[in-house]
Amino acid sequence: MSTVVVQALTKRFGTMAALEPTDLSIESGEFVVIVGPSGCGKSTLLRAIAGLDAPSDGRVLIGGRDVTALAPAERDVAMVFQSYALYPHLTVAENIAFPLRMAKRDRRDIAAKVAEIAALLELDTVLDRRPRALSGGQRQRVSIGRAMARDPAVLLLDEPLSNLDTSLRVRMRHELARLHQRLGTTMIYVTHDQIEAMTLANRIVVMAQGRVEQVGAPLDLYRAPATVRVAETIGSPAMNLLPVRIARAGAAGAAVMLPDGATCGVAAHVPAEAVGGAATLGLRPEHLRPDPQGPFGGEVELFERLGPLSFVHLGAGGGRIVAQLPADWHVALGETIRFAIDATKAQLFAADGAAYPRITP
Ligand code: ATP
């Protein structure tokens, strides 16, 4: 395992910046998950760390060593792809052994390593099969096994589970978490999947438009997204984001006005000069509580029962609000429901998208 440090790393394709100058510091043994909308630069960042694409500018350091000019094989990293990228004509054992053969390792060492990996990834019974005779989950395990064969200091994974069906995904997610606990290898993992990000990551990196928006522990990002873009990315269902005007601001907090004239208190430090200006109010669905006098309301458009809890979707003044309700709550389509929220739970974002600092109780 190794640290990974990225300094002012930049990637341009012609005049288009796929990666704006980016700094990131990953600790040895960390599991870091990179999330963000399609095209925001996640794969570009991962591929630059792997050495598959040369950056336009900046440096990559692995274990303190500047590897920017080195080929992928010289970086002590391995990459797992969404497509598995297995050799179809080689058996499982040969696929896992391939990087060791290339490195001209001793035959007995190779056999021992393949046996060790096969046991770890439960591939012992399929070692003689070719990839086409494997299930999707087994193929992905072989591709992880091949990446692990050389005990890389850093394992890079680009949406490794996205071709699997839901139940297999859940199992493989647990296996990856266990693998990381056992091996302690530094892992950098790109995904679109909220649950993978929240459950696997020590820290999540949220990217948007070629930039890192925020880096932090999953729950810190969930509780206090630093920007509207992070709020849009972290959480499922997503945080409600409502256009508001700032009505008052003071040392004790602020008040905002909704499009229909209702007001809501927010425990945030808002400068006096922002009063009258536009802002965005962020409300997590689980923080809204039914209250007939509450400032948020609308007609029920959709009601989803998930078993332990339910979500109600309200059409509210041209926008939409999603609120979480107890499983046994009864609502009728078209019914109007109102909600309130504690001032300490709401998040307020300035017109430029940055969150106003919260007032902690
Ligand atoms: P996704 O989640 O859809 O995989 P991503 O966040 O991984 O997206 P990247 O693949 O890193 O996004 O791409 C970032 C931007 O760079 C995109 O606008 C993409 O079209 C562009 N891009 C990527 N590779 C190339 C290339 N070889 N030539 C030109 N543009 C590219």
mmCIF file of C-alpha atoms and ligand atoms in Angstrom:
data_model
loop_
_atom_site.group_PDB
_atom_site.id
_atom_site.type_symbol
_atom_site.label_atom_id
_atom_site.label_comp_id
_atom_site.label_asym_id
_atom_site.label_seq_id
_atom_site.Cartn_x
_atom_site.Cartn_y
_atom_site.Cartn_z
ATOM 1 C CA MET A 1 0.000 0.000 0.000
ATOM 2 C CA SER A 2 1.078 3.527 -0.753
ATOM 3 C CA THR A 3 0.060 7.143 -0.640
ATOM 4 C CA VAL A 4 -1.169 8.738 -3.857
ATOM 5 C CA VAL A 5 -0.670 12.461 -4.343
ATOM 6 C CA VAL A 6 -1.889 14.385 -7.346
ATOM 7 C CA GLN A 7 -0.520 17.902 -7.808
ATOM 8 C CA ALA A 8 -2.046 20.432 -10.223
ATOM 9 C CA LEU A 9 -2.916 17.507 -12.510
ATOM 10 C CA THR A 10 -4.524 18.766 -15.724
ATOM 11 C CA LYS A 11 -5.819 17.039 -18.839
ATOM 12 C CA ARG A 12 -6.878 18.814 -22.000
ATOM 13 C CA PHE A 13 -8.259 17.240 -25.152
ATOM 14 C CA GLY A 14 -7.629 19.974 -27.730
ATOM 15 C CA THR A 15 -9.115 23.083 -26.164
ATOM 16 C CA MET A 16 -11.464 21.120 -23.860
ATOM 17 C CA ALA A 17 -10.269 20.737 -20.274
ATOM 18 C CA ALA A 18 -11.388 17.252 -19.128
ATOM 19 C CA LEU A 19 -9.521 17.841 -15.864
ATOM 20 C CA GLU A 20 -8.920 21.326 -14.477
ATOM 21 C CA PRO A 21 -5.782 21.639 -12.289
ATOM 22 C CA THR A 22 -6.524 19.122 -9.557
ATOM 23 C CA ASP A 23 -4.889 18.432 -6.193
ATOM 24 C CA LEU A 24 -5.681 15.328 -4.196
ATOM 25 C CA SER A 25 -3.916 13.528 -1.393
ATOM 26 C CA ILE A 26 -4.793 9.910 -0.627
ATOM 27 C CA GLU A 27 -3.417 8.130 2.408
ATOM 28 C CA SER A 28 -1.835 4.719 2.419
ATOM 29 C CA GLY A 29 -4.532 2.041 2.769
ATOM 30 C CA GLU A 30 -7.411 4.419 2.128
ATOM 31 C CA PHE A 31 -10.488 3.443 0.086
ATOM 32 C CA VAL A 32 -11.349 6.548 -1.897
ATOM 33 C CA VAL A 33 -14.430 6.659 -4.121
ATOM 34 C CA ILE A 34 -14.750 9.211 -6.926
ATOM 35 C CA VAL A 35 -18.310 10.195 -7.884
ATOM 36 C CA GLY A 36 -19.885 12.823 -10.106
ATOM 37 C CA PRO A 37 -22.086 13.233 -13.171
ATOM 38 C CA SER A 38 -21.220 11.629 -16.502
ATOM 39 C CA GLY A 39 -18.356 13.401 -18.253
ATOM 40 C CA CYS A 40 -17.055 15.211 -15.145
ATOM 41 C CA GLY A 41 -13.549 13.726 -15.448
ATOM 42 C CA LYS A 42 -13.596 10.716 -13.090
ATOM 43 C CA SER A 43 -12.078 8.240 -15.564
ATOM 44 C CA THR A 44 -9.652 10.871 -16.825
ATOM 45 C CA LEU A 45 -8.302 11.335 -13.292
ATOM 46 C CA LEU A 46 -8.077 7.572 -12.698
ATOM 47 C CA ARG A 47 -6.357 6.920 -16.028
ATOM 48 C CA ALA A 48 -3.836 9.667 -15.368
ATOM 49 C CA ILE A 49 -2.999 8.077 -11.998
ATOM 50 C CA ALA A 50 -2.678 4.681 -13.726
ATOM 51 C CA GLY A 51 -0.439 6.157 -16.418
ATOM 52 C CA LEU A 52 -2.773 5.089 -19.233
ATOM 53 C CA ASP A 53 -3.048 8.697 -20.419
ATOM 54 C CA ALA A 54 -0.329 11.324 -20.056
ATOM 55 C CA PRO A 55 -1.523 14.449 -18.225
ATOM 56 C CA SER A 56 -1.218 17.844 -19.931
ATOM 57 C CA ASP A 57 0.299 19.256 -16.749
ATOM 58 C CA GLY A 58 0.967 18.431 -13.116
ATOM 59 C CA ARG A 59 2.427 15.474 -11.239
ATOM 60 C CA VAL A 60 1.428 12.100 -9.808
ATOM 61 C CA LEU A 61 3.325 10.759 -6.792
ATOM 62 C CA ILE A 62 2.872 7.186 -5.607
ATOM 63 C CA GLY A 63 4.509 6.277 -2.313
ATOM 64 C CA GLY A 64 6.327 9.620 -2.455
ATOM 65 C CA ARG A 65 7.894 8.772 -5.842
ATOM 66 C CA ASP A 66 7.182 10.992 -8.858
ATOM 67 C CA VAL A 67 5.746 8.547 -11.426
ATOM 68 C CA THR A 68 4.398 11.120 -13.900
ATOM 69 C CA ALA A 69 6.825 10.081 -16.643
ATOM 70 C CA LEU A 70 6.654 6.329 -15.917
ATOM 71 C CA ALA A 71 4.721 3.697 -17.874
ATOM 72 C CA PRO A 72 1.748 2.009 -16.128
ATOM 73 C CA ALA A 73 3.763 -1.161 -15.436
ATOM 74 C CA GLU A 74 6.451 0.816 -13.616
ATOM 75 C CA ARG A 75 4.032 2.576 -11.257
ATOM 76 C CA ASP A 76 3.155 -0.290 -8.928
ATOM 77 C CA VAL A 77 -0.543 0.163 -9.699
ATOM 78 C CA ALA A 78 -3.144 -2.144 -11.244
ATOM 79 C CA MET A 79 -6.459 -1.277 -12.799
ATOM 80 C CA VAL A 80 -9.779 -3.103 -12.943
ATOM 81 C CA PHE A 81 -12.114 -2.098 -15.771
ATOM 82 C CA GLN A 82 -15.897 -2.191 -16.101
ATOM 83 C CA SER A 83 -15.473 -4.435 -19.163
ATOM 84 C CA TYR A 84 -13.261 -6.943 -17.225
ATOM 85 C CA ALA A 85 -10.752 -6.951 -20.151
ATOM 86 C CA LEU A 86 -9.883 -10.645 -19.674
ATOM 87 C CA TYR A 87 -7.962 -12.640 -22.275
ATOM 88 C CA PRO A 88 -10.662 -14.878 -23.808
ATOM 89 C CA HIS A 89 -8.261 -17.631 -24.961
ATOM 90 C CA LEU A 90 -6.613 -18.000 -21.538
ATOM 91 C CA THR A 91 -8.021 -19.945 -18.593
ATOM 92 C CA VAL A 92 -8.841 -18.286 -15.285
ATOM 93 C CA ALA A 93 -5.510 -19.468 -13.844
ATOM 94 C CA GLU A 94 -3.626 -18.158 -16.889
ATOM 95 C CA ASN A 95 -5.428 -14.824 -16.768
ATOM 96 C CA ILE A 96 -4.496 -14.347 -13.101
ATOM 97 C CA ALA A 97 -0.924 -15.506 -13.775
ATOM 98 C CA PHE A 98 -0.495 -13.279 -16.841
ATOM 99 C CA PRO A 99 1.083 -10.223 -15.154
ATOM 100 C CA LEU A 100 3.431 -12.530 -13.198
ATOM 101 C CA ARG A 101 4.520 -14.290 -16.421
ATOM 102 C CA MET A 102 5.186 -10.906 -18.001
ATOM 103 C CA ALA A 103 7.305 -10.026 -14.989
ATOM 104 C CA LYS A 104 9.187 -13.324 -15.522
ATOM 105 C CA ARG A 105 8.451 -14.639 -12.044
ATOM 106 C CA ASP A 106 9.495 -18.132 -11.041
ATOM 107 C CA ARG A 107 6.972 -20.874 -11.996
ATOM 108 C CA ARG A 108 6.481 -22.085 -8.451
ATOM 109 C CA ASP A 109 5.941 -18.546 -7.170
ATOM 110 C CA ILE A 110 3.333 -18.027 -9.876
ATOM 111 C CA ALA A 111 1.486 -21.245 -8.995
ATOM 112 C CA ALA A 112 1.494 -20.323 -5.298
ATOM 113 C CA LYS A 113 0.219 -16.827 -5.987
ATOM 114 C CA VAL A 114 -2.564 -18.045 -8.286
ATOM 115 C CA ALA A 115 -3.659 -20.548 -5.621
ATOM 116 C CA GLU A 116 -3.642 -17.856 -2.939
ATOM 117 C CA ILE A 117 -5.733 -15.443 -5.037
ATOM 118 C CA ALA A 118 -8.119 -18.180 -6.157
ATOM 119 C CA ALA A 119 -8.772 -19.090 -2.526
ATOM 120 C CA LEU A 120 -9.260 -15.467 -1.525
ATOM 121 C CA LEU A 121 -11.704 -14.766 -4.365
ATOM 122 C CA GLU A 122 -13.364 -18.202 -4.324
ATOM 123 C CA LEU A 123 -12.246 -19.070 -7.827
ATOM 124 C CA ASP A 124 -10.613 -22.428 -6.952
ATOM 125 C CA THR A 125 -13.255 -24.486 -8.720
ATOM 126 C CA VAL A 126 -13.140 -22.565 -12.017
ATOM 127 C CA LEU A 127 -9.387 -22.168 -12.539
ATOM 128 C CA ASP A 128 -9.380 -24.288 -15.731
ATOM 129 C CA ARG A 129 -12.316 -22.529 -17.379
ATOM 130 C CA ARG A 130 -12.127 -19.859 -20.032
ATOM 131 C CA PRO A 131 -13.853 -16.502 -19.346
ATOM 132 C CA ARG A 132 -16.840 -17.272 -21.605
ATOM 133 C CA ALA A 133 -17.768 -20.154 -19.290
ATOM 134 C CA LEU A 134 -17.992 -17.865 -16.246
ATOM 135 C CA SER A 135 -20.786 -15.761 -14.766
ATOM 136 C CA GLY A 136 -20.450 -11.974 -14.750
ATOM 137 C CA GLY A 137 -19.506 -11.957 -11.078
ATOM 138 C CA GLN A 138 -16.861 -14.645 -11.597
ATOM 139 C CA ARG A 139 -15.382 -12.716 -14.536
ATOM 140 C CA GLN A 140 -15.132 -9.592 -12.464
ATOM 141 C CA ARG A 141 -13.470 -11.575 -9.648
ATOM 142 C CA VAL A 142 -10.904 -12.898 -12.159
ATOM 143 C CA SER A 143 -10.197 -9.369 -13.318
ATOM 144 C CA ILE A 144 -9.728 -8.258 -9.694
ATOM 145 C CA GLY A 145 -7.537 -11.336 -9.093
ATOM 146 C CA ARG A 146 -5.365 -10.508 -12.076
ATOM 147 C CA ALA A 147 -5.014 -6.918 -10.832
ATOM 148 C CA MET A 148 -3.999 -8.198 -7.379
ATOM 149 C CA ALA A 149 -1.464 -10.746 -8.670
ATOM 150 C CA ARG A 150 1.515 -8.435 -8.450
ATOM 151 C CA ASP A 151 0.490 -7.066 -5.036
ATOM 152 C CA PRO A 152 0.165 -3.543 -6.399
ATOM 153 C CA ALA A 153 0.580 -0.659 -3.994
ATOM 154 C CA VAL A 154 -2.556 0.909 -5.431
ATOM 155 C CA LEU A 155 -5.621 -0.712 -6.965
ATOM 156 C CA LEU A 156 -7.615 1.488 -9.352
ATOM 157 C CA LEU A 157 -11.178 0.395 -10.167
ATOM 158 C CA ASP A 158 -13.306 2.047 -12.871
ATOM 159 C CA GLU A 159 -16.980 1.173 -12.308
ATOM 160 C CA PRO A 160 -16.071 -2.478 -11.699
ATOM 161 C CA LEU A 161 -19.581 -3.624 -10.759
ATOM 162 C CA SER A 162 -21.746 -1.721 -13.185
ATOM 163 C CA ASN A 163 -22.220 -4.643 -15.609
ATOM 164 C CA LEU A 164 -23.573 -6.933 -12.893
ATOM 165 C CA ASP A 165 -27.194 -7.444 -11.918
ATOM 166 C CA THR A 166 -28.428 -5.963 -8.659
ATOM 167 C CA SER A 167 -28.053 -8.949 -6.343
ATOM 168 C CA LEU A 168 -24.592 -9.803 -7.649
ATOM 169 C CA ARG A 169 -23.584 -6.177 -7.265
ATOM 170 C CA VAL A 170 -24.550 -6.261 -3.601
ATOM 171 C CA ARG A 171 -22.521 -9.455 -3.035
ATOM 172 C CA MET A 172 -19.491 -8.142 -4.908
ATOM 173 C CA ARG A 173 -19.711 -4.897 -2.946
ATOM 174 C CA HIS A 174 -19.474 -6.837 0.299
ATOM 175 C CA GLU A 175 -16.586 -8.877 -1.120
ATOM 176 C CA LEU A 176 -14.708 -5.753 -2.123
ATOM 177 C CA ALA A 177 -15.186 -4.266 1.332
ATOM 178 C CA ARG A 178 -13.867 -7.487 2.894
ATOM 179 C CA LEU A 179 -10.965 -7.623 0.462
ATOM 180 C CA HIS A 180 -9.969 -4.104 1.359
ATOM 181 C CA GLN A 181 -10.165 -4.889 5.079
ATOM 182 C CA ARG A 182 -7.974 -7.959 4.623
ATOM 183 C CA LEU A 183 -5.391 -6.540 2.230
ATOM 184 C CA GLY A 184 -5.340 -2.901 3.270
ATOM 185 C CA THR A 185 -4.350 -1.940 -0.305
ATOM 186 C CA THR A 186 -4.902 1.703 -1.245
ATOM 187 C CA MET A 187 -7.966 1.670 -3.495
ATOM 188 C CA ILE A 188 -9.329 4.372 -5.777
ATOM 189 C CA TYR A 189 -12.750 3.507 -7.110
ATOM 190 C CA VAL A 190 -14.937 5.288 -9.653
ATOM 191 C CA THR A 191 -18.687 4.698 -9.539
ATOM 192 C CA HIS A 192 -22.086 6.179 -10.325
ATOM 193 C CA ASP A 193 -23.642 4.164 -7.537
ATOM 194 C CA GLN A 194 -24.596 6.101 -4.403
ATOM 195 C CA ILE A 195 -24.699 3.049 -2.189
ATOM 196 C CA GLU A 196 -21.281 1.805 -3.309
ATOM 197 C CA ALA A 197 -19.842 5.251 -2.619
ATOM 198 C CA MET A 198 -21.463 5.639 0.814
ATOM 199 C CA THR A 199 -20.679 2.109 2.022
ATOM 200 C CA LEU A 200 -17.219 1.445 0.586
ATOM 201 C CA ALA A 201 -15.465 4.785 0.920
ATOM 202 C CA ASN A 202 -13.300 6.037 3.733
ATOM 203 C CA ARG A 203 -13.530 9.291 1.808
ATOM 204 C CA ILE A 204 -15.573 10.360 -1.208
ATOM 205 C CA VAL A 205 -14.263 12.744 -3.869
ATOM 206 C CA VAL A 206 -17.120 14.567 -5.597
ATOM 207 C CA MET A 207 -16.215 15.896 -9.038
ATOM 208 C CA ALA A 208 -18.124 18.192 -11.395
ATOM 209 C CA GLN A 209 -17.032 19.720 -14.684
ATOM 210 C CA GLY A 210 -13.423 18.603 -14.392
ATOM 211 C CA ARG A 211 -12.976 19.887 -10.830
ATOM 212 C CA VAL A 212 -12.980 18.397 -7.357
ATOM 213 C CA GLU A 213 -15.979 19.950 -5.598
ATOM 214 C CA GLN A 214 -15.500 18.403 -2.148
ATOM 215 C CA VAL A 215 -13.547 15.621 -0.461
ATOM 216 C CA GLY A 216 -14.671 14.114 2.815
ATOM 217 C CA ALA A 217 -16.038 11.228 4.837
ATOM 218 C CA PRO A 218 -19.335 9.974 3.347
ATOM 219 C CA LEU A 219 -21.501 11.186 6.229
ATOM 220 C CA ASP A 220 -19.824 14.601 6.372
ATOM 221 C CA LEU A 221 -20.601 15.118 2.686
ATOM 222 C CA TYR A 222 -24.128 13.861 3.216
ATOM 223 C CA ARG A 223 -24.763 16.107 6.222
ATOM 224 C CA ALA A 224 -23.016 19.230 4.983
ATOM 225 C CA PRO A 225 -22.554 19.354 1.205
ATOM 226 C CA ALA A 226 -20.242 22.287 0.483
ATOM 227 C CA THR A 227 -21.891 23.155 -2.830
ATOM 228 C CA VAL A 228 -25.145 22.649 -4.723
ATOM 229 C CA ARG A 229 -23.327 20.221 -7.025
ATOM 230 C CA VAL A 230 -22.318 18.019 -4.087
ATOM 231 C CA ALA A 231 -25.903 18.189 -2.787
ATOM 232 C CA GLU A 232 -27.115 17.005 -6.193
ATOM 233 C CA THR A 233 -24.622 14.131 -6.238
ATOM 234 C CA ILE A 234 -24.729 12.693 -2.708
ATOM 235 C CA GLY A 235 -27.970 11.181 -1.416
ATOM 236 C CA SER A 236 -30.749 9.066 -2.897
ATOM 237 C CA PRO A 237 -33.402 10.353 -3.167
ATOM 238 C CA ALA A 238 -31.525 13.600 -3.696
ATOM 239 C CA MET A 239 -31.623 16.615 -1.419
ATOM 240 C CA ASN A 240 -34.542 18.926 -2.278
ATOM 241 C CA LEU A 241 -33.151 22.160 -3.713
ATOM 242 C CA LEU A 242 -35.610 25.056 -3.696
ATOM 243 C CA PRO A 243 -35.124 28.555 -5.101
ATOM 244 C CA VAL A 244 -35.544 31.131 -2.290
ATOM 245 C CA ARG A 245 -34.790 34.757 -1.434
ATOM 246 C CA ILE A 246 -32.933 35.725 1.695
ATOM 247 C CA ALA A 247 -35.417 37.646 3.863
ATOM 248 C CA ARG A 248 -33.331 38.283 7.000
ATOM 249 C CA ALA A 249 -29.803 37.589 8.219
ATOM 250 C CA GLY A 250 -28.371 37.983 11.702
ATOM 251 C CA ALA A 251 -26.068 36.430 14.283
ATOM 252 C CA ALA A 252 -28.773 33.936 15.308
ATOM 253 C CA GLY A 253 -29.396 32.743 11.754
ATOM 254 C CA ALA A 254 -31.240 33.670 8.585
ATOM 255 C CA ALA A 255 -34.773 33.481 7.223
ATOM 256 C CA VAL A 256 -35.590 32.735 3.618
ATOM 257 C CA MET A 257 -38.731 33.349 1.586
ATOM 258 C CA LEU A 258 -40.152 30.651 -0.672
ATOM 259 C CA PRO A 259 -41.709 31.499 -4.074
ATOM 260 C CA ASP A 260 -45.225 31.355 -2.509
ATOM 261 C CA GLY A 261 -44.285 33.864 0.219
ATOM 262 C CA ALA A 262 -43.897 31.397 3.122
ATOM 263 C CA THR A 263 -40.764 31.807 5.237
ATOM 264 C CA CYS A 264 -38.374 29.347 6.839
ATOM 265 C CA GLY A 265 -35.559 29.805 9.369
ATOM 266 C CA VAL A 266 -32.071 28.473 8.590
ATOM 267 C CA ALA A 267 -29.228 28.192 11.119
ATOM 268 C CA ALA A 268 -26.587 29.625 8.801
ATOM 269 C CA HIS A 269 -24.168 32.566 8.863
ATOM 270 C CA VAL A 270 -25.379 34.805 6.050
ATOM 271 C CA PRO A 271 -23.796 38.235 5.505
ATOM 272 C CA ALA A 272 -26.175 41.219 5.761
ATOM 273 C CA GLU A 273 -25.405 42.265 2.167
ATOM 274 C CA ALA A 274 -26.899 38.996 0.880
ATOM 275 C CA VAL A 275 -30.393 39.967 2.139
ATOM 276 C CA GLY A 276 -32.804 40.322 -0.782
ATOM 277 C CA GLY A 277 -30.633 38.110 -2.989
ATOM 278 C CA ALA A 278 -31.375 34.720 -4.486
ATOM 279 C CA ALA A 279 -30.240 31.504 -2.801
ATOM 280 C CA THR A 280 -30.966 27.784 -2.828
ATOM 281 C CA LEU A 281 -32.450 25.995 0.161
ATOM 282 C CA GLY A 282 -31.411 22.344 0.622
ATOM 283 C CA LEU A 283 -33.715 19.960 2.520
ATOM 284 C CA ARG A 284 -33.054 16.245 3.024
ATOM 285 C CA PRO A 285 -36.249 14.182 2.531
ATOM 286 C CA GLU A 286 -35.873 12.565 5.982
ATOM 287 C CA HIS A 287 -35.694 15.927 7.770
ATOM 288 C CA LEU A 288 -39.090 17.122 6.594
ATOM 289 C CA ARG A 289 -41.782 16.410 9.186
ATOM 290 C CA PRO A 290 -45.521 16.634 8.546
ATOM 291 C CA ASP A 291 -46.870 19.869 10.038
ATOM 292 C CA PRO A 292 -50.134 21.522 8.866
ATOM 293 C CA GLN A 293 -48.609 24.964 9.633
ATOM 294 C CA GLY A 294 -45.282 24.167 7.936
ATOM 295 C CA PRO A 295 -43.900 26.366 5.130
ATOM 296 C CA PHE A 296 -43.426 23.555 2.581
ATOM 297 C CA GLY A 297 -46.352 21.907 0.908
ATOM 298 C CA GLY A 298 -47.915 20.637 -2.249
ATOM 299 C CA GLU A 299 -50.173 18.079 -3.795
ATOM 300 C CA VAL A 300 -49.210 14.424 -3.636
ATOM 301 C CA GLU A 301 -48.150 13.322 -7.132
ATOM 302 C CA LEU A 302 -46.549 10.034 -6.227
ATOM 303 C CA PHE A 303 -46.313 7.851 -3.138
ATOM 304 C CA GLU A 304 -43.645 5.144 -2.940
ATOM 305 C CA ARG A 305 -43.735 2.465 -0.251
ATOM 306 C CA LEU A 306 -40.314 0.838 0.134
ATOM 307 C CA GLY A 307 -41.178 -1.379 3.101
ATOM 308 C CA PRO A 308 -39.512 0.155 6.147
ATOM 309 C CA LEU A 309 -40.236 3.682 4.920
ATOM 310 C CA SER A 310 -42.108 5.621 2.253
ATOM 311 C CA PHE A 311 -41.435 8.638 0.072
ATOM 312 C CA VAL A 312 -44.038 11.154 -0.967
ATOM 313 C CA HIS A 313 -43.450 13.346 -4.029
ATOM 314 C CA LEU A 314 -45.195 16.695 -3.919
ATOM 315 C CA GLY A 315 -45.755 19.104 -6.779
ATOM 316 C CA ALA A 316 -44.918 22.395 -5.114
ATOM 317 C CA GLY A 317 -45.250 25.728 -6.925
ATOM 318 C CA GLY A 318 -43.732 24.473 -10.165
ATOM 319 C CA GLY A 319 -40.997 22.598 -8.303
ATOM 320 C CA ARG A 320 -41.006 19.239 -6.573
ATOM 321 C CA ILE A 321 -40.429 18.162 -3.011
ATOM 322 C CA VAL A 322 -39.678 14.637 -1.875
ATOM 323 C CA ALA A 323 -40.295 13.825 1.791
ATOM 324 C CA GLN A 324 -39.762 10.643 3.761
ATOM 325 C CA LEU A 325 -42.692 9.317 5.767
ATOM 326 C CA PRO A 326 -43.116 6.399 8.148
ATOM 327 C CA ALA A 327 -44.076 3.169 6.350
ATOM 328 C CA ASP A 328 -47.611 3.086 7.787
ATOM 329 C CA TRP A 329 -48.482 6.672 6.865
ATOM 330 C CA HIS A 330 -51.561 6.971 4.654
ATOM 331 C CA VAL A 331 -51.777 9.544 1.883
ATOM 332 C CA ALA A 332 -54.054 9.923 -1.116
ATOM 333 C CA LEU A 333 -52.961 11.134 -4.533
ATOM 334 C CA GLY A 334 -53.914 14.783 -4.991
ATOM 335 C CA GLU A 335 -54.070 15.398 -1.227
ATOM 336 C CA THR A 336 -52.189 18.477 0.027
ATOM 337 C CA ILE A 337 -49.583 17.880 2.716
ATOM 338 C CA ARG A 338 -47.470 20.462 4.502
ATOM 339 C CA PHE A 339 -44.073 19.971 6.104
ATOM 340 C CA ALA A 340 -41.747 21.852 8.426
ATOM 341 C CA ILE A 341 -38.023 21.476 9.099
ATOM 342 C CA ASP A 342 -35.738 22.390 12.006
ATOM 343 C CA ALA A 343 -33.593 25.424 11.185
ATOM 344 C CA THR A 344 -30.481 23.410 12.102
ATOM 345 C CA LYS A 345 -31.222 20.730 9.493
ATOM 346 C CA ALA A 346 -31.643 22.969 6.451
ATOM 347 C CA GLN A 347 -28.661 23.865 4.267
ATOM 348 C CA LEU A 348 -28.487 27.217 2.491
ATOM 349 C CA PHE A 349 -26.432 27.807 -0.655
ATOM 350 C CA ALA A 350 -25.449 31.244 -1.993
ATOM 351 C CA ALA A 351 -26.188 32.274 -5.574
ATOM 352 C CA ASP A 352 -22.740 30.958 -6.652
ATOM 353 C CA GLY A 353 -23.628 27.501 -5.260
ATOM 354 C CA ALA A 354 -21.349 27.546 -2.177
ATOM 355 C CA ALA A 355 -22.975 26.664 1.157
ATOM 356 C CA TYR A 356 -23.244 29.354 3.825
ATOM 357 C CA PRO A 357 -21.471 28.173 7.004
ATOM 358 C CA ARG A 358 -23.826 26.488 9.418
ATOM 359 C CA ILE A 359 -24.417 27.751 12.931
ATOM 360 C CA THR A 360 -23.765 24.721 15.112
ATOM 361 C CA PRO A 361 -26.019 24.491 18.156
HETATM 362 P P1 ATP B 1 -18.606 8.730 -17.198
HETATM 363 O O1 ATP B 1 -19.177 8.741 -15.817
HETATM 364 O O2 ATP B 1 -19.644 8.965 -18.256
HETATM 365 O O3 ATP B 1 -17.710 7.567 -17.476
HETATM 366 P P2 ATP B 1 -16.362 10.469 -16.549
HETATM 367 O O4 ATP B 1 -16.663 11.366 -15.400
HETATM 368 O O5 ATP B 1 -15.509 9.281 -16.280
HETATM 369 O O6 ATP B 1 -17.708 10.058 -17.299
HETATM 370 P P3 ATP B 1 -14.334 11.166 -18.457
HETATM 371 O O7 ATP B 1 -14.371 9.890 -19.226
HETATM 372 O O8 ATP B 1 -13.193 11.390 -17.550
HETATM 373 O O9 ATP B 1 -15.698 11.392 -17.665
HETATM 374 O O10 ATP B 1 -14.397 12.341 -19.524
HETATM 375 C C1 ATP B 1 -14.269 13.716 -19.164
HETATM 376 C C2 ATP B 1 -14.468 14.574 -20.395
HETATM 377 O O11 ATP B 1 -13.387 14.351 -21.299
HETATM 378 C C3 ATP B 1 -15.736 14.249 -21.170
HETATM 379 O O12 ATP B 1 -16.288 15.452 -21.656
HETATM 380 C C4 ATP B 1 -15.246 13.382 -22.317
HETATM 381 O O13 ATP B 1 -16.077 13.509 -23.451
HETATM 382 C C5 ATP B 1 -13.853 13.943 -22.579
HETATM 383 N N1 ATP B 1 -12.915 12.929 -23.103
HETATM 384 C C6 ATP B 1 -12.537 11.795 -22.487
HETATM 385 N N2 ATP B 1 -11.651 11.101 -23.236
HETATM 386 C C7 ATP B 1 -11.466 11.825 -24.384
HETATM 387 C C8 ATP B 1 -10.675 11.655 -25.573
HETATM 388 N N3 ATP B 1 -9.889 10.607 -25.714
HETATM 389 N N4 ATP B 1 -10.756 12.612 -26.512
HETATM 390 C C9 ATP B 1 -11.550 13.700 -26.352
HETATM 391 N N5 ATP B 1 -12.318 13.927 -25.262
HETATM 392 C C10 ATP B 1 -12.285 13.003 -24.289
#
